[in-house]
Amino acid sequence: VSKSISTSSTSTVNGVEITVDSVISRNELAESSAIIIAGLQATESYADGDAYVGEDTDDPMWVWDIVGLQNAGISDTNGDCETSDGTANNILRVENNFDMNDDSDNPTGVGQCINLPNNYLSVCLDSLSVAEADYKEVVMEFKSDADLSDSNCPNTAADTSAPAIYLSTTQSEGFDLRAFTNGTTVLANVSTNVKSQEVWLFADNIDCGNSLVGSATEPVVSVFYKSVDSPRKVKFFGAYNGTGGTTSFNILRLNVGNTKDSNIILQPAVDFTTQSNISLKWHVVADTLTDLHGSAEDIWTQWDFDGSANFAALGDSLTTEEAEELQWVPGGRFSRTNLGTKDEDHRTSYGIVIVDPKGSSSSDKVKLLVPGDQVMANVVIKGSSATVTSGSTSYVPTKISPVYMKASEVSDPTMFNLIVVGGPCANSLAASVFDMSCDDWSFEEGEAVVKLVDNGNKVAMLVAGTTALDTQRAGKAVASSENYAFSGSEKMVKGATLQDITVE
């Protein structure tokens, strides 16, 4: 069957659609050529926003982004194909048609990937840098009956049933209390630093040491603790009030693995003089400021106090979850995001997990899982020959067609990834790349070596035996490497026949 088809035209021949894309015509037939597209459907038309090839046309993940192809166009000043470069920009690209900004969007989790069109490439969340076992629990909760009587504070209500904020952690010595510095708004009772697993914050109109005086609306907060050396006895550590601008005052620091020192500090969040409750925040910074967007983030908690200047609840009401009683301030922002009524775990930029805010808040509790270091994501960009599972990545070697060359044809070995076949007595590349000589060959008949070395910025593998049969045997073992114990940079292959193969 023959048919004439003009340039840029399409015709169907024997059920096959054929489009002549372009023709180069010369006087000599041998110098003429044409670009022809053939298939069940040789051409297709797309508009801006249409589903990309192979996508679900009703709910595509990837769509065409087409702008101004009929225009002459202008220069792309930033190399980013943005239409801000001019109204006549020519754009032909593919863009994602999905958002992942809450849990209902089925966001990518550990071991999962976002696949580019036709699985050309995948961007995968391979793993997180901190293992689950390296998180420690930190809890803040309101206790109406804390027993602080061992602290001997007769001038306050710090007795056997004191209303207090109780802090606990599963990390031994997880709370790092640095000695306070005496001042007009701060009282130091302990002159040395203390490590603890239990701390209480008690609000009253006066401190345990009878030095700081507050009022029913501007209470003094006394800090109590149990030390590692004396785990059964509550002791008075110090106190502070909020009338002197103490928002940068450090109450305690967390000490969880490499999360320590200035990484996470508990501080007053707002001066008491401007609030009807007491706000406390966990101020979070990274070891390197640029590792955390905006250099810092905060987790705010708000605690109500009664007419006697005592703590009364998390938020405004006891045993009730409220949106504003737990808040997060992302790095680089000043506004707070309410979390108190959220019913799913939230992870902050540093990697702290805020556990079930709604369930915890209804019990007047804030529960955190604190990582032993800032959590980083291991993101893998892979092709179709790699697989990613939670916490690990495995790769299936891609089959390639090697280029066969004689040693004399390789002028610069460092330009190639090499498989050198034959030893230094037969192959000059074995001598130069692997620093071997024929006189130094130490293997016996029936033995061969498979060796891997650096070759500049590339690699080279030697497959060489004492005899041609030995080399052939080693090559067979390498070709079926999944059946043999190849590991490390050098292995010996032994045998007497091509079926008798041992790798040592």
Short mmCIF file of C-alpha atoms in Angstrom, two decimals:
data_model
loop_
_atom_site.label_atom_id
_atom_site.label_comp_id
_atom_site.label_asym_id
_atom_site.label_seq_id
_atom_site.Cartn_x
_atom_site.Cartn_y
_atom_site.Cartn_z
CA VAL A 1 0.00 0.00 0.00
CA SER A 2 1.37 3.41 -0.90
CA LYS A 3 0.04 6.85 -0.13
CA SER A 4 1.29 10.40 -0.51
CA ILE A 5 1.15 12.53 2.65
CA SER A 6 2.15 16.17 2.67
CA THR A 7 4.19 17.85 5.38
CA SER A 8 2.30 18.45 8.69
CA SER A 9 -0.55 16.25 7.47
CA THR A 10 -1.89 13.02 8.93
CA SER A 11 -3.35 10.01 7.19
CA THR A 12 -4.32 6.46 8.18
CA VAL A 13 -2.70 3.60 6.30
CA ASN A 14 -3.78 0.03 7.11
CA GLY A 15 -5.06 1.15 10.51
CA VAL A 16 -1.85 3.00 11.39
CA GLU A 17 -2.02 6.77 11.77
CA ILE A 18 0.94 8.46 10.10
CA THR A 19 1.95 12.11 10.43
CA VAL A 20 4.69 13.70 8.33
CA ASP A 21 6.33 16.10 10.75
CA SER A 22 8.94 17.57 8.42
CA VAL A 23 10.77 16.88 5.17
CA ILE A 24 14.28 17.75 4.06
CA SER A 25 14.39 17.55 0.27
CA ARG A 26 17.60 17.42 -1.74
CA ASN A 27 18.38 16.76 -5.39
CA GLU A 28 20.07 13.53 -4.39
CA LEU A 29 17.68 10.97 -2.91
CA ALA A 30 20.31 9.75 -0.46
CA GLU A 31 20.54 13.23 1.03
CA SER A 32 16.78 13.65 1.50
CA SER A 33 14.99 12.71 4.72
CA ALA A 34 11.70 13.00 6.55
CA ILE A 35 10.55 12.79 10.16
CA ILE A 36 7.50 10.53 10.35
CA ILE A 37 5.37 9.79 13.43
CA ALA A 38 3.43 6.53 13.22
CA GLY A 39 1.12 4.75 15.65
CA LEU A 40 -2.48 4.02 16.53
CA GLN A 41 -2.70 7.76 17.25
CA ALA A 42 0.15 9.79 15.85
CA THR A 43 -0.93 13.22 17.08
CA GLU A 44 -3.05 14.71 19.85
CA SER A 45 -4.08 18.25 20.76
CA TYR A 46 -3.89 19.57 24.33
CA ALA A 47 -5.08 22.75 26.01
CA ASP A 48 -3.86 24.40 29.20
CA GLY A 49 -5.02 22.35 32.20
CA ASP A 50 -5.68 19.13 30.28
CA ALA A 51 -4.57 15.85 31.84
CA TYR A 52 -1.04 14.86 30.90
CA VAL A 53 -0.44 11.74 28.80
CA GLY A 54 -1.31 8.60 30.75
CA GLU A 55 -3.14 10.44 33.56
CA ASP A 56 -6.72 9.85 34.70
CA THR A 57 -8.61 12.39 32.59
CA ASP A 58 -11.21 12.91 35.35
CA ASP A 59 -8.77 13.29 38.25
CA PRO A 60 -5.24 13.83 36.91
CA MET A 61 -2.23 14.18 39.18
CA TRP A 62 -0.32 16.00 36.44
CA VAL A 63 -1.65 18.47 33.87
CA TRP A 64 -0.38 20.51 30.96
CA ASP A 65 0.65 24.12 31.65
CA ILE A 66 0.50 25.88 28.29
CA VAL A 67 0.77 29.64 27.92
CA GLY A 68 1.24 31.85 24.87
CA LEU A 69 2.66 29.31 22.42
CA GLN A 70 1.17 31.35 19.59
CA ASN A 71 3.20 34.40 20.65
CA ALA A 72 6.75 35.30 19.73
CA GLY A 73 7.76 35.30 23.40
CA ILE A 74 10.42 37.21 25.33
CA SER A 75 13.53 36.30 27.26
CA ASP A 76 13.16 34.31 30.49
CA THR A 77 15.03 36.60 32.88
CA ASN A 78 15.26 34.20 35.82
CA GLY A 79 15.33 30.87 34.05
CA ASP A 80 12.17 29.81 35.91
CA CYS A 81 9.53 30.09 33.17
CA GLU A 82 7.50 32.54 35.26
CA THR A 83 4.84 34.62 33.52
CA SER A 84 6.03 37.64 35.51
CA ASP A 85 8.76 38.00 32.89
CA GLY A 86 6.14 39.38 30.50
CA THR A 87 2.66 38.87 29.17
CA ALA A 88 3.93 37.11 26.07
CA ASN A 89 5.99 34.38 27.73
CA ASN A 90 5.92 31.02 25.97
CA ILE A 91 5.34 28.19 28.45
CA LEU A 92 5.09 24.48 27.73
CA ARG A 93 5.51 22.34 30.82
CA VAL A 94 3.80 19.81 33.08
CA GLU A 95 2.72 20.77 36.61
CA ASN A 96 1.23 18.95 39.57
CA ASN A 97 -2.53 19.12 40.07
CA PHE A 98 -2.67 18.16 43.76
CA ASP A 99 -2.29 19.74 47.20
CA MET A 100 -1.02 18.01 50.34
CA ASN A 101 -1.73 20.45 53.14
CA ASP A 102 -3.74 18.34 55.60
CA ASP A 103 -4.22 14.71 56.56
CA SER A 104 -7.29 14.29 54.32
CA ASP A 105 -5.05 14.78 51.26
CA ASN A 106 -3.28 11.46 51.91
CA PRO A 107 0.13 13.14 52.31
CA THR A 108 3.30 11.25 51.53
CA GLY A 109 4.60 9.32 54.55
CA VAL A 110 7.87 7.58 55.35
CA GLY A 111 8.55 4.95 52.71
CA GLN A 112 6.23 6.60 50.19
CA CYS A 113 6.86 8.60 47.02
CA ILE A 114 5.47 11.26 44.74
CA ASN A 115 5.77 9.84 41.24
CA LEU A 116 6.45 12.07 38.27
CA PRO A 117 4.42 11.43 35.10
CA ASN A 118 4.79 7.93 33.67
CA ASN A 119 6.95 7.08 36.72
CA TYR A 120 9.88 8.79 35.04
CA LEU A 121 11.27 9.74 38.45
CA SER A 122 10.00 9.47 42.01
CA VAL A 123 10.63 11.82 44.93
CA CYS A 124 10.53 9.65 48.04
CA LEU A 125 10.49 10.27 51.79
CA ASP A 126 12.94 7.47 52.51
CA SER A 127 13.40 7.88 56.27
CA LEU A 128 13.73 10.28 59.19
CA SER A 129 17.03 10.91 60.92
CA VAL A 130 15.82 10.08 64.45
CA ALA A 131 14.54 6.59 65.27
CA GLU A 132 11.27 6.15 67.18
CA ALA A 133 13.19 4.70 70.13
CA ASP A 134 15.07 8.01 70.50
CA TYR A 135 11.96 10.04 71.34
CA LYS A 136 11.16 10.72 75.00
CA GLU A 137 7.82 11.72 76.46
CA VAL A 138 7.41 15.10 78.14
CA VAL A 139 4.07 15.87 79.83
CA MET A 140 2.69 19.10 81.32
CA GLU A 141 -0.55 18.68 83.26
CA PHE A 142 -2.68 20.46 85.82
CA LYS A 143 -2.78 18.75 89.21
CA SER A 144 -5.27 19.98 91.80
CA ASP A 145 -3.68 17.97 94.60
CA ALA A 146 0.11 18.07 94.18
CA ASP A 147 1.92 17.22 97.41
CA LEU A 148 4.53 19.95 97.90
CA SER A 149 4.54 19.74 101.68
CA ASP A 150 8.14 18.47 101.91
CA SER A 151 9.36 21.80 100.53
CA ASN A 152 8.46 23.55 103.82
CA CYS A 153 6.82 26.66 102.41
CA PRO A 154 4.53 27.70 105.29
CA ASN A 155 3.76 31.14 103.88
CA THR A 156 2.13 29.74 100.70
CA ALA A 157 -0.55 27.20 99.88
CA ALA A 158 2.15 24.74 98.77
CA ASP A 159 0.86 21.94 100.99
CA THR A 160 -0.39 18.39 100.46
CA SER A 161 -3.10 19.47 97.99
CA ALA A 162 -1.55 22.28 96.00
CA PRO A 163 -2.93 23.24 92.56
CA ALA A 164 0.13 23.07 90.30
CA ILE A 165 1.44 22.40 86.81
CA TYR A 166 3.25 19.06 86.97
CA LEU A 167 6.00 18.33 84.44
CA SER A 168 7.31 14.80 83.96
CA THR A 169 9.47 12.99 81.43
CA THR A 170 10.52 9.46 80.60
CA GLN A 171 14.09 10.69 80.08
CA SER A 172 16.35 10.23 83.10
CA GLU A 173 17.62 13.70 84.07
CA GLY A 174 15.43 15.06 81.27
CA PHE A 175 14.88 18.45 82.94
CA ASP A 176 17.90 20.72 83.25
CA LEU A 177 17.34 23.46 85.84
CA ARG A 178 20.04 26.11 85.67
CA ALA A 179 20.53 28.14 88.86
CA PHE A 180 18.47 31.34 88.80
CA THR A 181 20.06 34.76 89.25
CA ASN A 182 18.56 36.87 92.04
CA GLY A 183 16.87 40.08 90.96
CA THR A 184 13.78 42.19 91.46
CA THR A 185 11.58 39.61 89.69
CA VAL A 186 13.60 36.43 90.30
CA LEU A 187 14.52 34.52 93.46
CA ALA A 188 17.25 31.86 93.50
CA ASN A 189 17.03 29.22 96.23
CA VAL A 190 19.52 26.74 94.73
CA SER A 191 22.96 27.92 93.66
CA THR A 192 23.89 24.94 91.47
CA ASN A 193 22.38 23.35 88.37
CA VAL A 194 20.02 20.43 88.93
CA LYS A 195 18.87 17.52 86.73
CA SER A 196 15.42 16.06 87.37
CA GLN A 197 12.56 14.00 85.95
CA GLU A 198 9.81 15.80 87.88
CA VAL A 199 9.12 19.53 88.24
CA TRP A 200 6.16 21.46 89.67
CA LEU A 201 5.16 25.07 88.98
CA PHE A 202 3.04 26.57 91.74
CA ALA A 203 1.39 30.01 91.50
CA ASP A 204 0.51 32.15 94.54
CA ASN A 205 0.59 35.79 95.59
CA ILE A 206 3.94 35.23 97.28
CA ASP A 207 6.89 32.87 96.76
CA CYS A 208 8.16 30.11 99.00
CA GLY A 209 11.07 32.28 100.12
CA ASN A 210 8.82 35.21 101.06
CA SER A 211 10.87 37.57 98.86
CA LEU A 212 8.74 38.19 95.77
CA VAL A 213 5.28 39.65 96.28
CA GLY A 214 2.50 39.39 93.75
CA SER A 215 -1.26 39.65 93.80
CA ALA A 216 -4.38 37.73 92.86
CA THR A 217 -3.99 38.92 89.26
CA GLU A 218 -0.19 39.00 89.10
CA PRO A 219 0.94 35.80 90.80
CA VAL A 220 4.42 34.62 91.68
CA VAL A 221 5.43 31.22 90.27
CA SER A 222 7.54 28.99 92.52
CA VAL A 223 9.49 26.12 90.97
CA PHE A 224 9.81 22.79 92.80
CA TYR A 225 11.65 19.61 91.82
CA LYS A 226 12.74 16.14 92.85
CA SER A 227 16.43 15.52 92.30
CA VAL A 228 18.01 12.31 91.08
CA ASP A 229 19.86 12.06 94.40
CA SER A 230 16.67 12.56 96.43
CA PRO A 231 13.80 11.28 94.27
CA ARG A 232 11.21 11.11 97.07
CA LYS A 233 11.50 14.62 98.46
CA VAL A 234 10.14 17.76 96.80
CA LYS A 235 12.47 20.76 97.03
CA PHE A 236 12.11 24.48 96.33
CA PHE A 237 14.34 25.62 93.44
CA GLY A 238 13.41 29.28 93.00
CA ALA A 239 10.68 31.65 91.87
CA TYR A 240 9.83 34.43 89.44
CA ASN A 241 7.00 36.87 88.84
CA GLY A 242 5.70 38.43 85.66
CA THR A 243 5.57 42.09 86.50
CA GLY A 244 9.04 42.91 85.22
CA GLY A 245 8.97 41.64 81.64
CA THR A 246 10.23 38.10 82.21
CA THR A 247 9.36 36.62 78.81
CA SER A 248 13.03 35.80 78.17
CA PHE A 249 13.47 34.15 81.57
CA ASN A 250 14.49 30.47 81.39
CA ILE A 251 12.56 28.18 83.75
CA LEU A 252 14.16 24.92 82.59
CA ARG A 253 15.74 23.23 79.58
CA LEU A 254 15.10 19.82 78.08
CA ASN A 255 17.92 17.29 78.11
CA VAL A 256 17.06 14.48 75.65
CA GLY A 257 20.06 13.01 73.84
CA ASN A 258 21.48 15.71 71.59
CA THR A 259 18.45 17.90 72.21
CA LYS A 260 19.89 19.88 75.08
CA ASP A 261 21.28 23.22 76.27
CA SER A 262 19.47 25.93 74.29
CA ASN A 263 17.52 23.66 71.91
CA ILE A 264 14.26 23.60 73.91
CA ILE A 265 13.67 25.98 76.83
CA LEU A 266 10.51 26.53 78.91
CA GLN A 267 9.84 30.26 79.30
CA PRO A 268 7.02 32.61 80.35
CA ALA A 269 5.25 33.62 77.15
CA VAL A 270 3.53 36.86 78.18
CA ASP A 271 3.86 39.18 81.18
CA PHE A 272 1.16 38.44 83.72
CA THR A 273 0.16 42.11 83.81
CA THR A 274 -1.42 41.83 80.38
CA GLN A 275 -3.12 38.45 80.76
CA SER A 276 -5.98 36.84 82.66
CA ASN A 277 -4.05 33.60 82.58
CA ILE A 278 -0.45 32.42 82.60
CA SER A 279 1.13 31.51 79.27
CA LEU A 280 4.18 29.26 79.11
CA LYS A 281 6.04 28.42 75.92
CA TRP A 282 8.58 25.87 74.80
CA HIS A 283 11.07 27.97 72.82
CA VAL A 284 12.80 25.78 70.21
CA VAL A 285 15.98 26.51 68.24
CA ALA A 286 18.33 24.32 66.19
CA ASP A 287 22.06 23.92 66.78
CA THR A 288 22.54 25.83 63.53
CA LEU A 289 19.96 28.59 63.19
CA THR A 290 19.59 28.10 59.44
CA ASP A 291 18.53 24.47 60.01
CA LEU A 292 15.16 25.73 61.31
CA HIS A 293 13.05 28.00 59.13
CA GLY A 294 12.85 31.43 60.72
CA SER A 295 15.57 30.34 63.21
CA ALA A 296 13.08 29.35 65.98
CA GLU A 297 9.59 28.07 66.75
CA ASP A 298 7.39 28.06 69.87
CA ILE A 299 4.79 25.79 71.46
CA TRP A 300 2.46 27.87 73.65
CA THR A 301 0.35 26.62 76.56
CA GLN A 302 -2.16 28.76 78.46
CA TRP A 303 -3.08 28.11 82.11
CA ASP A 304 -5.96 29.73 83.95
CA PHE A 305 -5.58 30.96 87.53
CA ASP A 306 -8.31 31.64 90.08
CA GLY A 307 -9.04 34.59 92.36
CA SER A 308 -6.43 33.37 94.84
CA ALA A 309 -3.67 33.51 92.21
CA ASN A 310 -3.51 29.69 92.05
CA PHE A 311 -3.47 27.59 88.88
CA ALA A 312 -6.96 26.31 88.04
CA ALA A 313 -6.89 24.60 84.62
CA LEU A 314 -5.28 24.23 81.24
CA GLY A 315 -7.12 26.92 79.29
CA ASP A 316 -10.16 28.70 80.69
CA SER A 317 -12.14 25.64 81.79
CA LEU A 318 -11.22 22.46 83.62
CA THR A 319 -11.47 19.12 81.70
CA THR A 320 -12.50 20.88 78.48
CA GLU A 321 -10.45 21.11 75.29
CA GLU A 322 -10.17 24.65 73.95
CA ALA A 323 -8.50 25.73 70.73
CA GLU A 324 -6.34 28.49 72.23
CA GLU A 325 -4.99 26.59 75.23
CA LEU A 326 -2.36 24.91 73.01
CA GLN A 327 -0.78 26.80 70.11
CA TRP A 328 2.15 26.54 67.74
CA VAL A 329 4.13 29.44 66.31
CA PRO A 330 6.02 28.23 63.20
CA GLY A 331 9.44 29.67 62.51
CA GLY A 332 9.42 33.02 60.81
CA ARG A 333 5.87 33.86 61.93
CA PHE A 334 4.36 35.84 64.78
CA SER A 335 0.79 34.56 64.65
CA ARG A 336 -0.16 31.46 66.61
CA THR A 337 -1.92 28.41 65.18
CA ASN A 338 -4.52 26.90 67.53
CA LEU A 339 -4.06 23.18 68.19
CA GLY A 340 -6.09 22.54 71.35
CA THR A 341 -9.03 20.92 69.55
CA LYS A 342 -7.07 19.01 66.90
CA ASP A 343 -7.59 15.26 67.10
CA GLU A 344 -4.44 14.12 65.29
CA ASP A 345 -0.75 14.18 66.18
CA HIS A 346 1.21 17.18 64.91
CA ARG A 347 4.94 17.32 64.20
CA THR A 348 6.75 20.65 64.51
CA SER A 349 9.60 21.81 62.28
CA TYR A 350 12.19 20.66 64.83
CA GLY A 351 10.53 17.24 64.94
CA ILE A 352 8.62 17.43 68.24
CA VAL A 353 5.41 15.39 68.10
CA ILE A 354 2.44 17.03 69.83
CA VAL A 355 0.37 13.98 70.74
CA ASP A 356 -3.45 14.01 70.32
CA PRO A 357 -4.01 17.63 71.39
CA LYS A 358 -7.78 17.28 71.78
CA GLY A 359 -7.62 14.12 73.88
CA SER A 360 -4.82 15.50 76.03
CA SER A 361 -6.38 18.95 76.44
CA SER A 362 -9.65 17.51 77.71
CA SER A 363 -7.59 16.03 80.55
CA ASP A 364 -5.79 19.37 81.15
CA LYS A 365 -2.61 17.87 79.78
CA VAL A 366 -0.06 18.60 77.04
CA LYS A 367 1.89 15.58 75.82
CA LEU A 368 5.03 15.91 73.69
CA LEU A 369 7.37 13.35 72.16
CA VAL A 370 10.77 15.02 72.04
CA PRO A 371 13.41 13.66 69.61
CA GLY A 372 17.00 13.11 70.68
CA ASP A 373 18.08 15.53 67.94
CA GLN A 374 16.51 17.75 65.32
CA VAL A 375 14.66 15.53 62.88
CA MET A 376 15.79 15.68 59.26
CA ALA A 377 14.19 13.93 56.31
CA ASN A 378 16.17 11.68 53.98
CA VAL A 379 14.63 12.40 50.58
CA VAL A 380 15.57 10.10 47.71
CA ILE A 381 15.08 10.88 44.03
CA LYS A 382 14.98 7.56 42.26
CA GLY A 383 14.29 6.00 38.92
CA SER A 384 12.03 3.07 38.19
CA SER A 385 14.78 0.58 39.12
CA ALA A 386 14.84 1.60 42.81
CA THR A 387 12.39 0.77 45.57
CA VAL A 388 11.83 2.63 48.84
CA THR A 389 10.33 1.18 52.01
CA SER A 390 9.98 2.70 55.44
CA GLY A 391 13.49 3.39 56.69
CA SER A 392 15.49 1.89 53.83
CA THR A 393 16.17 2.11 50.12
CA SER A 394 17.06 -0.79 47.82
CA TYR A 395 18.14 -0.62 44.23
CA VAL A 396 17.75 -3.08 41.36
CA PRO A 397 20.61 -2.63 38.87
CA THR A 398 19.46 -1.40 35.49
CA LYS A 399 20.41 -3.60 32.56
CA ILE A 400 22.71 -1.74 30.16
CA SER A 401 24.42 -2.52 26.89
CA PRO A 402 28.18 -2.18 27.46
CA VAL A 403 30.58 -0.87 24.85
CA TYR A 404 33.34 -3.36 24.04
CA MET A 405 36.79 -1.87 23.50
CA LYS A 406 40.32 -3.20 23.23
CA ALA A 407 42.81 -1.96 25.80
CA SER A 408 44.66 -0.17 23.02
CA GLU A 409 41.51 1.82 22.22
CA VAL A 410 41.22 3.28 25.73
CA SER A 411 43.43 6.37 25.74
CA ASP A 412 42.21 7.68 29.14
CA PRO A 413 40.84 4.96 31.45
CA THR A 414 39.48 7.54 33.92
CA MET A 415 36.88 8.60 31.35
CA PHE A 416 35.00 5.31 31.76
CA ASN A 417 33.52 2.91 34.27
CA LEU A 418 35.54 -0.16 33.30
CA ILE A 419 35.22 -3.92 33.47
CA VAL A 420 38.73 -5.11 32.65
CA VAL A 421 38.85 -8.75 31.53
CA GLY A 422 42.13 -10.60 31.78
CA GLY A 423 45.15 -10.18 34.02
CA PRO A 424 48.29 -8.07 33.58
CA CYS A 425 49.95 -10.72 31.42
CA ALA A 426 47.19 -10.39 28.83
CA ASN A 427 45.66 -6.94 29.35
CA SER A 428 47.68 -3.74 29.73
CA LEU A 429 44.76 -2.01 31.49
CA ALA A 430 44.99 -4.57 34.31
CA ALA A 431 48.55 -3.42 34.88
CA SER A 432 47.91 0.33 34.70
CA VAL A 433 44.52 0.65 36.40
CA PHE A 434 45.04 -2.00 39.09
CA ASP A 435 48.78 -1.44 39.63
CA MET A 436 49.65 -5.08 38.88
CA SER A 437 52.44 -6.70 36.86
CA CYS A 438 52.70 -10.06 35.14
CA ASP A 439 55.66 -11.02 37.34
CA ASP A 440 53.66 -10.24 40.49
CA TRP A 441 50.70 -12.49 39.58
CA SER A 442 50.24 -14.73 42.63
CA PHE A 443 47.22 -16.85 41.75
CA GLU A 444 47.35 -20.56 40.86
CA GLU A 445 45.62 -22.43 38.07
CA GLY A 446 41.95 -22.82 38.98
CA GLU A 447 41.88 -19.37 40.62
CA ALA A 448 40.71 -15.93 39.50
CA VAL A 449 40.28 -12.54 41.12
CA VAL A 450 37.37 -10.10 40.96
CA LYS A 451 38.50 -6.71 42.24
CA LEU A 452 36.87 -3.27 42.46
CA VAL A 453 38.91 -0.03 42.67
CA ASP A 454 38.40 3.70 42.27
CA ASN A 455 39.16 4.94 38.78
CA GLY A 456 39.36 8.71 39.09
CA ASN A 457 35.75 9.80 39.59
CA LYS A 458 34.59 6.46 38.24
CA VAL A 459 35.15 2.79 39.16
CA ALA A 460 36.89 -0.17 37.57
CA MET A 461 36.36 -3.90 38.03
CA LEU A 462 38.99 -6.52 37.23
CA VAL A 463 37.90 -10.03 36.20
CA ALA A 464 41.07 -12.06 35.68
CA GLY A 465 42.17 -15.66 36.05
CA THR A 466 45.42 -17.58 35.74
CA THR A 467 44.17 -19.34 32.60
CA ALA A 468 41.56 -18.41 30.03
CA LEU A 469 39.18 -20.96 31.61
CA ASP A 470 39.72 -19.36 35.02
CA THR A 471 38.87 -15.92 33.60
CA GLN A 472 35.79 -17.32 31.87
CA ARG A 473 34.66 -18.94 35.14
CA ALA A 474 35.04 -15.65 37.03
CA GLY A 475 33.11 -13.81 34.32
CA LYS A 476 30.26 -16.30 34.61
CA ALA A 477 30.15 -15.77 38.38
CA VAL A 478 30.02 -11.98 37.96
CA ALA A 479 27.26 -12.26 35.36
CA SER A 480 25.22 -14.27 37.89
CA SER A 481 26.37 -12.30 40.93
CA GLU A 482 23.01 -12.67 42.67
CA ASN A 483 23.83 -16.38 43.11
CA TYR A 484 27.22 -15.85 44.75
CA ALA A 485 28.55 -14.15 47.88
CA PHE A 486 30.06 -11.04 46.31
CA SER A 487 30.77 -8.29 48.85
CA GLY A 488 33.59 -5.93 49.66
CA SER A 489 36.16 -4.84 47.09
CA GLU A 490 37.91 -8.14 46.27
CA LYS A 491 36.90 -11.80 45.94
CA MET A 492 38.61 -14.99 44.72
CA VAL A 493 36.76 -17.31 42.33
CA LYS A 494 37.82 -20.99 42.32
CA GLY A 495 36.86 -24.07 40.35
CA ALA A 496 37.85 -26.73 37.86
CA THR A 497 35.01 -26.40 35.33
CA LEU A 498 32.42 -23.79 34.36
CA GLN A 499 29.90 -25.55 36.60
CA ASP A 500 32.21 -25.88 39.60
CA ILE A 501 32.28 -22.29 40.91
CA THR A 502 33.18 -21.11 44.41
CA VAL A 503 33.47 -17.46 45.49
CA GLU A 504 35.60 -16.77 48.55
#
